[in-house]
Tab-separated table of C-alpha atoms in Angstrom:
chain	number	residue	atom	x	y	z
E	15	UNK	CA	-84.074	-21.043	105.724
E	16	UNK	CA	-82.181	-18.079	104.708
E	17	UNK	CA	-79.052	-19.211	105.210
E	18	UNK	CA	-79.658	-22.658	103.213
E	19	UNK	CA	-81.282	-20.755	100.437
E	20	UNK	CA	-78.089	-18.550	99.915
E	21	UNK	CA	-75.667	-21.250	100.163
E	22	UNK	CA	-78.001	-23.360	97.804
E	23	UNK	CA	-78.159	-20.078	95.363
E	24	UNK	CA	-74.565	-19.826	95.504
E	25	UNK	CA	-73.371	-23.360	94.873
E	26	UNK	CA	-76.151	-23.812	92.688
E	27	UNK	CA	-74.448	-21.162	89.949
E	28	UNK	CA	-70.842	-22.413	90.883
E	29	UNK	CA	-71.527	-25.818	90.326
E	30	UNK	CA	-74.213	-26.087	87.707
E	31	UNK	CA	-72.864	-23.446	85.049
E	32	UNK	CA	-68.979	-22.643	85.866
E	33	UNK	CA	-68.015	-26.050	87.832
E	34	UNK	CA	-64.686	-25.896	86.072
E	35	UNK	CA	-63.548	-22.358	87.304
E	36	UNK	CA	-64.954	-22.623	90.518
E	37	UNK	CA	-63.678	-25.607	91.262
E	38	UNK	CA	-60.224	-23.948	90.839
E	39	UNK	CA	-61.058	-20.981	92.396
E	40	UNK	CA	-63.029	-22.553	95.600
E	41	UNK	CA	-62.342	-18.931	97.355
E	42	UNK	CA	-64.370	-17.570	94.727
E	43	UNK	CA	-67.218	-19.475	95.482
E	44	UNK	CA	-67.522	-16.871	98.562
E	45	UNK	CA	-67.724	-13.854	96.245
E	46	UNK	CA	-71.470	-13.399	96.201
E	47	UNK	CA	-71.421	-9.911	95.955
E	48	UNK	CA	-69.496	-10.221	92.277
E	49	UNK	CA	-73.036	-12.135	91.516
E	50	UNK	CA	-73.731	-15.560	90.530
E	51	UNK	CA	-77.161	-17.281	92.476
E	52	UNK	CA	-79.326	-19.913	90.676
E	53	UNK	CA	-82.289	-20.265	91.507
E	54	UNK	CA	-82.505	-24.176	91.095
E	55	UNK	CA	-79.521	-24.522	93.692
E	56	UNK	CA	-81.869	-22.166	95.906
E	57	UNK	CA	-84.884	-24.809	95.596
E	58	UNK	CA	-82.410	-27.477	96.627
E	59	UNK	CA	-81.184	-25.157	99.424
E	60	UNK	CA	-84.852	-24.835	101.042
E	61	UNK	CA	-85.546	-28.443	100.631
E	62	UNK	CA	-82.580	-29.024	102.779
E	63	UNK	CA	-84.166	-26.333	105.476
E	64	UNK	CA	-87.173	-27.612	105.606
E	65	UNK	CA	-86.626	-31.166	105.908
E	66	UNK	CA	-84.085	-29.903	109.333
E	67	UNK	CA	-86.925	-28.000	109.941
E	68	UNK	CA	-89.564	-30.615	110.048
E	69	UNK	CA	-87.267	-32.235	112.450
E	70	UNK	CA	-86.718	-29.923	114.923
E	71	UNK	CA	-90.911	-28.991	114.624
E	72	UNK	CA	-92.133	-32.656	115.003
E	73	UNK	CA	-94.263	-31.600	112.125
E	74	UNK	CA	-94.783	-33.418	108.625
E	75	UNK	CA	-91.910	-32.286	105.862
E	76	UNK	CA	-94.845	-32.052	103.562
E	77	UNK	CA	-96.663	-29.285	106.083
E	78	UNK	CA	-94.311	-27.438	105.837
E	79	UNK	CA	-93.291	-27.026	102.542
E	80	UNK	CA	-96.195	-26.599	101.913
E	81	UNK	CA	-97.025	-23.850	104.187
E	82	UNK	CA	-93.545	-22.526	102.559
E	83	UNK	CA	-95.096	-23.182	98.953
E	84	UNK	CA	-98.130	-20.521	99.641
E	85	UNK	CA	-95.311	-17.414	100.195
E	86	UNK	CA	-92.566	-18.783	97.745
E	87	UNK	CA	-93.949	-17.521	94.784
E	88	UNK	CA	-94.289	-13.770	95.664
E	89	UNK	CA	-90.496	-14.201	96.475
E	90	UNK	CA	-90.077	-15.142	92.762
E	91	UNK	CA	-91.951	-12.271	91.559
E	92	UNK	CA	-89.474	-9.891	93.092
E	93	UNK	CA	-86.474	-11.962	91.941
E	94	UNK	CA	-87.488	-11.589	88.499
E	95	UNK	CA	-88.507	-7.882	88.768
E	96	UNK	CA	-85.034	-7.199	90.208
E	97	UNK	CA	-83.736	-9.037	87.140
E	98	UNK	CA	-85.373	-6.452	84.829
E	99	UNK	CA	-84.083	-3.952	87.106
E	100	UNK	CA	-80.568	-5.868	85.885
E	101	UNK	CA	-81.427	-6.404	82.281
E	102	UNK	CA	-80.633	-10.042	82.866
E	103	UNK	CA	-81.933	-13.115	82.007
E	104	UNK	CA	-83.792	-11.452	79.494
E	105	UNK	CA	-85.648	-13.842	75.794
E	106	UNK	CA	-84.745	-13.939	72.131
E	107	UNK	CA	-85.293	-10.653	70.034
E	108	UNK	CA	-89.025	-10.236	69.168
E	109	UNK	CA	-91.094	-7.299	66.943
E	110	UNK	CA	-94.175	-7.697	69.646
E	111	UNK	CA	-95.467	-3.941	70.617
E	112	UNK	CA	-93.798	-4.954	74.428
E	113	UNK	CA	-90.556	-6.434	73.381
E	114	UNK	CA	-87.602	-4.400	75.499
E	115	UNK	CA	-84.245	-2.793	74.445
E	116	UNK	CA	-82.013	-3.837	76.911
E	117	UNK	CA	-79.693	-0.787	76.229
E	118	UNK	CA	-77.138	-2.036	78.699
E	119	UNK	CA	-76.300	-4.644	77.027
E	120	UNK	CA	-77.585	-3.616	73.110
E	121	UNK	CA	-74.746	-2.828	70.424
E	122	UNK	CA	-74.840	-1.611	66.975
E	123	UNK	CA	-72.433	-1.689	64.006
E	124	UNK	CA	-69.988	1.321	64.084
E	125	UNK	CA	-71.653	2.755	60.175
E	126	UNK	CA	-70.992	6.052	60.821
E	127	UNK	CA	-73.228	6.722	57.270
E	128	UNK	CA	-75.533	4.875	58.644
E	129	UNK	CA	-75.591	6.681	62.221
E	130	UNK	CA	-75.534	10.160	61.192
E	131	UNK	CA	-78.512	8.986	58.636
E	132	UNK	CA	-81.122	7.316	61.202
E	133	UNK	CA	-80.244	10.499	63.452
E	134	UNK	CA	-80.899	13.335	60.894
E	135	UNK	CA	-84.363	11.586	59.043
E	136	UNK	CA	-85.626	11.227	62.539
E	137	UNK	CA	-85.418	14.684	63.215
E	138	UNK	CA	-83.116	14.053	66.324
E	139	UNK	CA	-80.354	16.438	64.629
E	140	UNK	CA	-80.287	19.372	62.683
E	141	UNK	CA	-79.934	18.739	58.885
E	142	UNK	CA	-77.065	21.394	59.194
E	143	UNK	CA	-75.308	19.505	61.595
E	144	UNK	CA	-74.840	16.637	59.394
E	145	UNK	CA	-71.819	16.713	58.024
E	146	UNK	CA	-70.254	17.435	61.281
E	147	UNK	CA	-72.125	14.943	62.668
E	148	UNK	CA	-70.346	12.480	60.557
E	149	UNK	CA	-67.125	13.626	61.000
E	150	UNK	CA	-67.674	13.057	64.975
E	151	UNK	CA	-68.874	9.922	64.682
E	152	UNK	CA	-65.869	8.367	61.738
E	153	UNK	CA	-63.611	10.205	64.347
E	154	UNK	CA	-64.789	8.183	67.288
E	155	UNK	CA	-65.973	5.167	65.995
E	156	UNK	CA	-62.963	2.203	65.692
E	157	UNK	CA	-62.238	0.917	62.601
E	158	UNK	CA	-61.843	-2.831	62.493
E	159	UNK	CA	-64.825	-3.972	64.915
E	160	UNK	CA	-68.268	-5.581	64.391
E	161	UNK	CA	-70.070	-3.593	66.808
E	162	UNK	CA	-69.640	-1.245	69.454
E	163	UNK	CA	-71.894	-0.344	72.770
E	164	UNK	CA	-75.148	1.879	72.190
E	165	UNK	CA	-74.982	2.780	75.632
E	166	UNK	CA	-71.597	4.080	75.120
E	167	UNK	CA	-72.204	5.529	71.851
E	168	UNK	CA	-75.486	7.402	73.071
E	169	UNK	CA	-73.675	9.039	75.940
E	170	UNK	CA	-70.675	10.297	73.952
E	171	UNK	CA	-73.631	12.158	71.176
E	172	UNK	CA	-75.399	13.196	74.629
E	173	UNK	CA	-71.933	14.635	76.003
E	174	UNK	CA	-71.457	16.540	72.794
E	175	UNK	CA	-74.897	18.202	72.187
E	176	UNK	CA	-75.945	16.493	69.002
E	177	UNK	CA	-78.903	15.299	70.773
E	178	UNK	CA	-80.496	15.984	74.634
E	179	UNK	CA	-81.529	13.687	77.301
E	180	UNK	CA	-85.039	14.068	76.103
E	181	UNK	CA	-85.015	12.643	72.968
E	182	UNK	CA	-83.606	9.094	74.459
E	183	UNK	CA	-87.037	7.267	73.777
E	184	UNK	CA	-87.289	8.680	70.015
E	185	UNK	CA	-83.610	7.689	69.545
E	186	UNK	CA	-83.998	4.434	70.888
E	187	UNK	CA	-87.250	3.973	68.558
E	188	UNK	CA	-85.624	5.384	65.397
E	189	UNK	CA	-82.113	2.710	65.830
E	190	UNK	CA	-85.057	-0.233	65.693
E	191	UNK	CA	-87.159	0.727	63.168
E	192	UNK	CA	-83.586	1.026	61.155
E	193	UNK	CA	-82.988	-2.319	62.330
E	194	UNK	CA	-79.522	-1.544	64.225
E	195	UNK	CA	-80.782	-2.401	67.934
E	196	UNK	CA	-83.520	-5.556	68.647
E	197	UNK	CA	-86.026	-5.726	70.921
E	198	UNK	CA	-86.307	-8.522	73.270
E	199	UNK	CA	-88.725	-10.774	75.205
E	200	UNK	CA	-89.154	-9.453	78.755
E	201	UNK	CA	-89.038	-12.793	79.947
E	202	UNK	CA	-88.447	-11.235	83.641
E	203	UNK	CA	-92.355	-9.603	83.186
E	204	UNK	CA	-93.829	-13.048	81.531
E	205	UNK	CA	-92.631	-15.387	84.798
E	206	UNK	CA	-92.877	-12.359	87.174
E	207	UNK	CA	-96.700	-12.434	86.772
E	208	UNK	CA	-97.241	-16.273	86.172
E	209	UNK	CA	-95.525	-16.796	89.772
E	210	UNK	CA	-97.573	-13.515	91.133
E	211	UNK	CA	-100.705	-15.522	90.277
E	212	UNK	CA	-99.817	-18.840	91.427
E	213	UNK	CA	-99.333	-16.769	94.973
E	214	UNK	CA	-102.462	-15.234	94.964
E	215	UNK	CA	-103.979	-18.873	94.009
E	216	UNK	CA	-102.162	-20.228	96.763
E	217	UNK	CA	-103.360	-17.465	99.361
E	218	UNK	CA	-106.724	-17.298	97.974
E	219	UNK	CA	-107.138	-21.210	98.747
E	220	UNK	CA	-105.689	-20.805	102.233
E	221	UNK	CA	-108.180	-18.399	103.100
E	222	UNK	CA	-111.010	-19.798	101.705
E	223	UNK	CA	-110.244	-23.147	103.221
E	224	UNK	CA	-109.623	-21.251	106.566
E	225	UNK	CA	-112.902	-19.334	106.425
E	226	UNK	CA	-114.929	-22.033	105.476
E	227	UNK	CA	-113.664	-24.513	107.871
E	228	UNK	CA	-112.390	-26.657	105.174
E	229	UNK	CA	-109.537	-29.077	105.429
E	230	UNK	CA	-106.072	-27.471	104.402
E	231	UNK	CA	-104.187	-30.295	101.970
E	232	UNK	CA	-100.995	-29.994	101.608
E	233	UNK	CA	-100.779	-31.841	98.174
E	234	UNK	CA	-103.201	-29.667	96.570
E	235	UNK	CA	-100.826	-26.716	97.253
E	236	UNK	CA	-97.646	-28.246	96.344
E	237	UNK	CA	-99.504	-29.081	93.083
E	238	UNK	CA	-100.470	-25.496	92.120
E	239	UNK	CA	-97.145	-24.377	93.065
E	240	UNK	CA	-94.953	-26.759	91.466
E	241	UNK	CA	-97.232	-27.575	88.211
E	242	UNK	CA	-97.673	-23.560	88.047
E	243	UNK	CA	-93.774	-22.424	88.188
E	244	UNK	CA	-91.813	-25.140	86.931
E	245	UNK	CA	-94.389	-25.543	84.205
E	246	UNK	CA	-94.279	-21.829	82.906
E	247	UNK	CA	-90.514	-22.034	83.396
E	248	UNK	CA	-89.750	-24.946	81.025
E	249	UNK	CA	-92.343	-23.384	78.542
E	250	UNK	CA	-90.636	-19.881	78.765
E	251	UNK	CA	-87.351	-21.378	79.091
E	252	UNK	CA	-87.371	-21.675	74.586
E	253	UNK	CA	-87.797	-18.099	74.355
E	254	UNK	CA	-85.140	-16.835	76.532
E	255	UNK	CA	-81.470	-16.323	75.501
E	256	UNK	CA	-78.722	-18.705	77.099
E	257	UNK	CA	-77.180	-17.657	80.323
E	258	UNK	CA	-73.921	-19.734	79.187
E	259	UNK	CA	-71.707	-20.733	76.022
E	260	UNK	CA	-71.966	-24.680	76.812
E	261	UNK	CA	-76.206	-24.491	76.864
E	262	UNK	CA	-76.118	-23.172	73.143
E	263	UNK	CA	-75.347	-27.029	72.082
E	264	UNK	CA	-78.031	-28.470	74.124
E	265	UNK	CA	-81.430	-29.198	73.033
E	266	UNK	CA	-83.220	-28.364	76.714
E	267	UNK	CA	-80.961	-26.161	78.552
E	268	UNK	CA	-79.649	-26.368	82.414
């Protein structure tokens, strides 16, 4: 099973979204450590083990998957937790008291004015400092860009005392209510608990039936499962941001 579900991850990314550069670069394919695993190659992977499975079991395909079904889902929650870990995969910006910075990935426009502005009517930095401040900042902002990295930007001001490693939740705060950095759907948390659910669904009917003696079928897991995390996928699928360039044409993404 695990060695389907990686290859099925793997080939799953390759050929689904980047078919054209893997293609020419098959050795690349190999590279799993440089990331790259989808998770609808991986479902295609474990159908493939299971069915070989069944086989070499002499039980029904649909037992097992089905036994398979009841555990997959807690799998999925730690996928998607290990994707906030990553700040990937992450939904559209939202003003919702939850919504995340992803400050990996979050950039700002290099307004030095504006910069030195949000900093000082926070409180973050010393009125005195400000015109200092400002200098730094037209000094090591580039001219002739859109935007440059907060994460980049924060560490430099860190690095040079105008503000301390304790303040990183106020500055963070005071650069969205100025409306230079977005929050966004933690689309990671939203499926992470819909699949943690379906699990304990799943293992709360296979007890029950258990302890009471009651038949076990097989169908009325694989509908929970599949109705429970495909469903909330497609649904949460409209609020998340594109993985790719070639899904921002299409009406219902891969």
């Amino acid at each position: 099973t695990f060695i389907f579900l990686i290859i099925g991850l793997r080939l799953g990314h390759c050929l689904f979204y980047e078919p054209e550069y893997y293609l020419s670069h098959p050795l690349e394919i190999l590279k799993i450590w440089e990331g790259g695993l989808a998770s609808h190659g991986g479902a295609i992977g474990l159908i493939c083990a299971f069915l070989w499975f069944s086989h070499k079991l002499k039980k029904s395909f649909w037992w097992v998957i089905s036994r398979a079904a009841v555990v997959i889902p807690i799998t999925a929650f730690f996928v998607r937790m290990g994707n906030l870990m990553n700040s990937e995969i992450y939904g559209i910006p939202t003003n919702l008291p939850w919504g995340f910075v992803f400050v990996r990935d979050a950039v700002i426009s290099p307004d030095a004015d504006k910069i030195s502005e949000i900093l000082i009517q926070a409180g973050l930095v010393s009125s005195n400092l400000s015109s200092s401040l400002h200098s730094f900042l037209v000094g090591i902002l580039p001219a002739n860009v859109d935007a440059v990295s907060f994460e980049s930007l924060y560490n430099t001001l860190l690095k040079y005392k105008f503000i301390d490693q304790s303040q990183f939740s106020q500055v963070i705060d005071s650069f969205v209510k100025a409306g230079m950095l977005t929050a966004n759907h933690p689309t990671q948390i939203y499926e992470a608990l819909t699949y943690l659910l379906t699990g304990v669904i799943l293992v709360g009917y296979y007890q029950l039936s258990y302890k009471y003696k009651k038949p076990i079928s097989d169908f009325v897991i694989l509908a929970i499962a599949l109705l429970m995390i495909f469903g909330s996928r497609f649904c949460f699928e409209f609020i998340k941001n594109t993985q790719v360039d070639f899904e921002k044409a299409m009406t219902l993404n891969m």
